PDB file of C-alpha atoms in Angstrom:
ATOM      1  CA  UNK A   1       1.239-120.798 -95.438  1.00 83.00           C
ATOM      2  CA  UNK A   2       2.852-123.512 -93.132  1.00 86.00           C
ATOM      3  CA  UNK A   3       6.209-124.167 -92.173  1.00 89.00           C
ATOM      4  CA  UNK A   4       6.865-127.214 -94.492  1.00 92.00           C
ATOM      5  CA  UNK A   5       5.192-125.011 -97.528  1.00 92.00           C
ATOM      6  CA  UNK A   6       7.684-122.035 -96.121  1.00 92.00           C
ATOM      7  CA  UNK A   7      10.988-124.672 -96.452  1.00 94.00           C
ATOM      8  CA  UNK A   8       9.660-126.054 -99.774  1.00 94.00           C
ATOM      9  CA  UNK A   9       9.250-122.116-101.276  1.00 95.00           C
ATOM     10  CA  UNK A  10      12.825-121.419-100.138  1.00 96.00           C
ATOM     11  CA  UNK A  11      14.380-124.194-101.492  1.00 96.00           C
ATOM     12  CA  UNK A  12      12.373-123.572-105.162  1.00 96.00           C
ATOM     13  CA  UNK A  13      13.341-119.906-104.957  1.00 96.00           C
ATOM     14  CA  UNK A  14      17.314-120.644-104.205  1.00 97.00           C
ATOM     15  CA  UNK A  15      16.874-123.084-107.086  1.00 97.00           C
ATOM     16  CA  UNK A  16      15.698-120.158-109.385  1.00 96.00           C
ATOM     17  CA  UNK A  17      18.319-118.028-108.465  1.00 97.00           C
ATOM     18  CA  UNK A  18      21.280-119.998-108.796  1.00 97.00           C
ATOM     19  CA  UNK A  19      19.793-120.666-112.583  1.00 97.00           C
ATOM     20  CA  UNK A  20      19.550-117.342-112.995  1.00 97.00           C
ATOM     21  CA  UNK A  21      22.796-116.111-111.777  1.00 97.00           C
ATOM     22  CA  UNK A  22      23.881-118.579-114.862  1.00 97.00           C
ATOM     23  CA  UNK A  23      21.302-116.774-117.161  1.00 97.00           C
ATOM     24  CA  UNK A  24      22.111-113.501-116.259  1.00 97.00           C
ATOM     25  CA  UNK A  25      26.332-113.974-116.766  1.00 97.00           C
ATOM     26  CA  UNK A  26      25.538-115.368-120.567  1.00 96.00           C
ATOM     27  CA  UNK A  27      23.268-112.631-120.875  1.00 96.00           C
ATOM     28  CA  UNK A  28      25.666-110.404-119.614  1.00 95.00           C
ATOM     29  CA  UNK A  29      28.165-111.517-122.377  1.00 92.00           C
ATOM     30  CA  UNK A  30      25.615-111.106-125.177  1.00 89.00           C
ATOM     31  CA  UNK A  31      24.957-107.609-124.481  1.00 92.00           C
ATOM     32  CA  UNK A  32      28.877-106.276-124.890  1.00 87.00           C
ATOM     33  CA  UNK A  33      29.495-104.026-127.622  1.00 82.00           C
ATOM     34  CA  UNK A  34      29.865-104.514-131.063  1.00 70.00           C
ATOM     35  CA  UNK A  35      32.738-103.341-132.054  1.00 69.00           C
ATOM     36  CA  UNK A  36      32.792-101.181-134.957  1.00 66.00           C
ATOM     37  CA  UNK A  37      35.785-102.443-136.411  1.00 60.00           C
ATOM     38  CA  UNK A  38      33.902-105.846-137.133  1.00 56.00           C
ATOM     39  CA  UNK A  39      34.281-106.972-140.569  1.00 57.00           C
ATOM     40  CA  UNK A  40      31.259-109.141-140.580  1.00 61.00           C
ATOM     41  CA  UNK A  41      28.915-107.007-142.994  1.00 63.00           C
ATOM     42  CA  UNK A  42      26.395-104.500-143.108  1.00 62.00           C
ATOM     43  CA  UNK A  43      23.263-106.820-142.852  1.00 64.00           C
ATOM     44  CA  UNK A  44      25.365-108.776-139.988  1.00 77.00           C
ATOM     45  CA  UNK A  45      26.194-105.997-138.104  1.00 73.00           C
ATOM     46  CA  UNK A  46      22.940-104.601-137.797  1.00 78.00           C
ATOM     47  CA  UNK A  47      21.678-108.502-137.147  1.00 83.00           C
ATOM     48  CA  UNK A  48      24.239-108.681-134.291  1.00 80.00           C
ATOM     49  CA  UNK A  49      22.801-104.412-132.929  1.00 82.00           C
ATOM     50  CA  UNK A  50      19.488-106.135-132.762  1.00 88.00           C
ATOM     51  CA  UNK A  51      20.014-109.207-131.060  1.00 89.00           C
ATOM     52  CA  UNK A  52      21.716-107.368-128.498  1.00 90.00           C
ATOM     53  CA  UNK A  53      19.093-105.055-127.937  1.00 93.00           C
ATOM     54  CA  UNK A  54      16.649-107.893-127.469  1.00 95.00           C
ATOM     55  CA  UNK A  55      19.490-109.393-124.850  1.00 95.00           C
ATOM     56  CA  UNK A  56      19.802-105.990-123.587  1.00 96.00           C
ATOM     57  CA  UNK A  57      15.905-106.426-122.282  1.00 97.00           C
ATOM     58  CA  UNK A  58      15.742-110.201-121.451  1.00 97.00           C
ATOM     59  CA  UNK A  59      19.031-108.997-119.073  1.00 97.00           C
ATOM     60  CA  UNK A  60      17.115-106.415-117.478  1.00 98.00           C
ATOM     61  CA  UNK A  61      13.985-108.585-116.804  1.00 97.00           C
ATOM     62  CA  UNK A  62      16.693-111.691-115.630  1.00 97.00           C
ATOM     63  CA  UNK A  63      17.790-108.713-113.232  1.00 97.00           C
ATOM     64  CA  UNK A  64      14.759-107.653-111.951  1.00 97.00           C
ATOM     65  CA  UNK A  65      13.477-111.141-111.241  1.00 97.00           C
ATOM     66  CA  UNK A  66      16.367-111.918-109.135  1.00 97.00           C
ATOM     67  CA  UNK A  67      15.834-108.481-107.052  1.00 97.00           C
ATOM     68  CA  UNK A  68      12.308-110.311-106.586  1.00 96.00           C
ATOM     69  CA  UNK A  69      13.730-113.141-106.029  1.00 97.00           C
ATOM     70  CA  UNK A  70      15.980-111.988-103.557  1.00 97.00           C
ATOM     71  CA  UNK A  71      13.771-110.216-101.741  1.00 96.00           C
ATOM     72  CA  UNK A  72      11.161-112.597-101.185  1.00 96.00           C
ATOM     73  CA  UNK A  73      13.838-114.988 -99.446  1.00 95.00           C
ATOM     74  CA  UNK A  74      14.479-111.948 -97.074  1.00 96.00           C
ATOM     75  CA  UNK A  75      10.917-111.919 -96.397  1.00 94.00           C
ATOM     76  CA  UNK A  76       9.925-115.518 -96.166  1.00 94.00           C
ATOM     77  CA  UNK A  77      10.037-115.295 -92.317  1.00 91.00           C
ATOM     78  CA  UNK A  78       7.913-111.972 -92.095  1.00 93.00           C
ATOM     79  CA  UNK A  79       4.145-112.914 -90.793  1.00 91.00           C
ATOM     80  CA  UNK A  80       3.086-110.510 -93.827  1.00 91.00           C
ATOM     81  CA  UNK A  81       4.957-112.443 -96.294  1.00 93.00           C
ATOM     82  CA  UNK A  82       2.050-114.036 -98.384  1.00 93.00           C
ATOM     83  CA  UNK A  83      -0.359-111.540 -97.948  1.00 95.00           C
ATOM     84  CA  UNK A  84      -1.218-109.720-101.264  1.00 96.00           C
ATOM     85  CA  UNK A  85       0.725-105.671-100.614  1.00 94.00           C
ATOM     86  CA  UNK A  86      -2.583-103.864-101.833  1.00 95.00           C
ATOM     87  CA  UNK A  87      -5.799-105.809-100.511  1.00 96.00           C
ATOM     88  CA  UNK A  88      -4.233-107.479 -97.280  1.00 95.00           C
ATOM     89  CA  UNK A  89      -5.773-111.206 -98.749  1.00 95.00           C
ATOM     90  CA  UNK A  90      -3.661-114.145 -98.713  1.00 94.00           C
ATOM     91  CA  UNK A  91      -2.495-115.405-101.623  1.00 95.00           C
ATOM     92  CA  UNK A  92      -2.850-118.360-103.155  1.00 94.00           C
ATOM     93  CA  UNK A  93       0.020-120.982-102.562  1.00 92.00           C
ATOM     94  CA  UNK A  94       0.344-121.518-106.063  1.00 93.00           C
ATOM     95  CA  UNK A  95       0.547-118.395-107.605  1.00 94.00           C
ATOM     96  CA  UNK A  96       3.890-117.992-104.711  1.00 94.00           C
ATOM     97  CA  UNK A  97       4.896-120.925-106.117  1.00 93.00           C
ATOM     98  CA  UNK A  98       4.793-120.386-109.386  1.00 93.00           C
ATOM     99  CA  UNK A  99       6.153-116.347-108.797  1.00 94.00           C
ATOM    100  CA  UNK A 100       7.597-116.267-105.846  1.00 94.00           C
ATOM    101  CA  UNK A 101       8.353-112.739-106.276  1.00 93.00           C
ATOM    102  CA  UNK A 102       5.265-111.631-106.362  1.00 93.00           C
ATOM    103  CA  UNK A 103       3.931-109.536-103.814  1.00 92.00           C
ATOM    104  CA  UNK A 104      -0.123-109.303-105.151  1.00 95.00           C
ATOM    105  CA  UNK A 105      -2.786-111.171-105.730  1.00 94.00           C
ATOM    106  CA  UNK A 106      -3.822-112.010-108.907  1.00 94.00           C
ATOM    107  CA  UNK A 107      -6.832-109.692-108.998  1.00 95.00           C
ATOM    108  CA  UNK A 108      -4.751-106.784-107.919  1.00 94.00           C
ATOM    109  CA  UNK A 109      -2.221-107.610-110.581  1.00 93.00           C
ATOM    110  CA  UNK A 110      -5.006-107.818-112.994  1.00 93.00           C
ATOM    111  CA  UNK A 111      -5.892-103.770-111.991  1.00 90.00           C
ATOM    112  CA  UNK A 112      -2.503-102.410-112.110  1.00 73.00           C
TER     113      UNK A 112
END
């Protein structure tokens, strides 16, 4: 990966997370409590205790991406940044640019 493709990756990557700092605050207020002292009824209720369990899981992969996120712009500058964790290859530009936080190959993704 060359310097230009290194500049372009950081500047897609802060992109991503300042969208999903956005994501992550709305998903944040989706996910508080339903009180039980809400008089919206019984079918409701349990409408509104399942949507917030599905929030509840799109949070926690929002949150997880951004770790990834996060720490792949640490590790832009390392000389190992690139280079698939469990066979050593280099990985294809476009799969970092398409997941960024990805630290595998496709093939070794595929086994895991």
């Amino acid at each position: 990966m060359d310097e230009k493709q290194k500049q372009d990756l950081k500047v897609k990557i802060q992109e991503q997370i300042k969208i999903l700092k956005k994501d992550i605050a709305s998903l944040e207020e989706a996910t508080r409590p339903i009180s039980p002292d809400n008089a919206i009824g019984r079918i409701s209720r349990m409408e509104a205790i399942n949507a917030k369990s599905v929030n509840e899981k799109a949070l926690a992969n929002a949150k997880a991406r951004m770790n990834g996120l996060l720490r792949a712009l640490d590790n832009i500058g390392d000389p190992d940044f690139g280079y698939c964790a469990i066979c050593d290859e280099e990985i294809p530009i476009g799969r970092i640019m398409l997941m960024p936080e990805s630290d595998v190959c496709v093939k070794c993704a595929q086994k895991a």
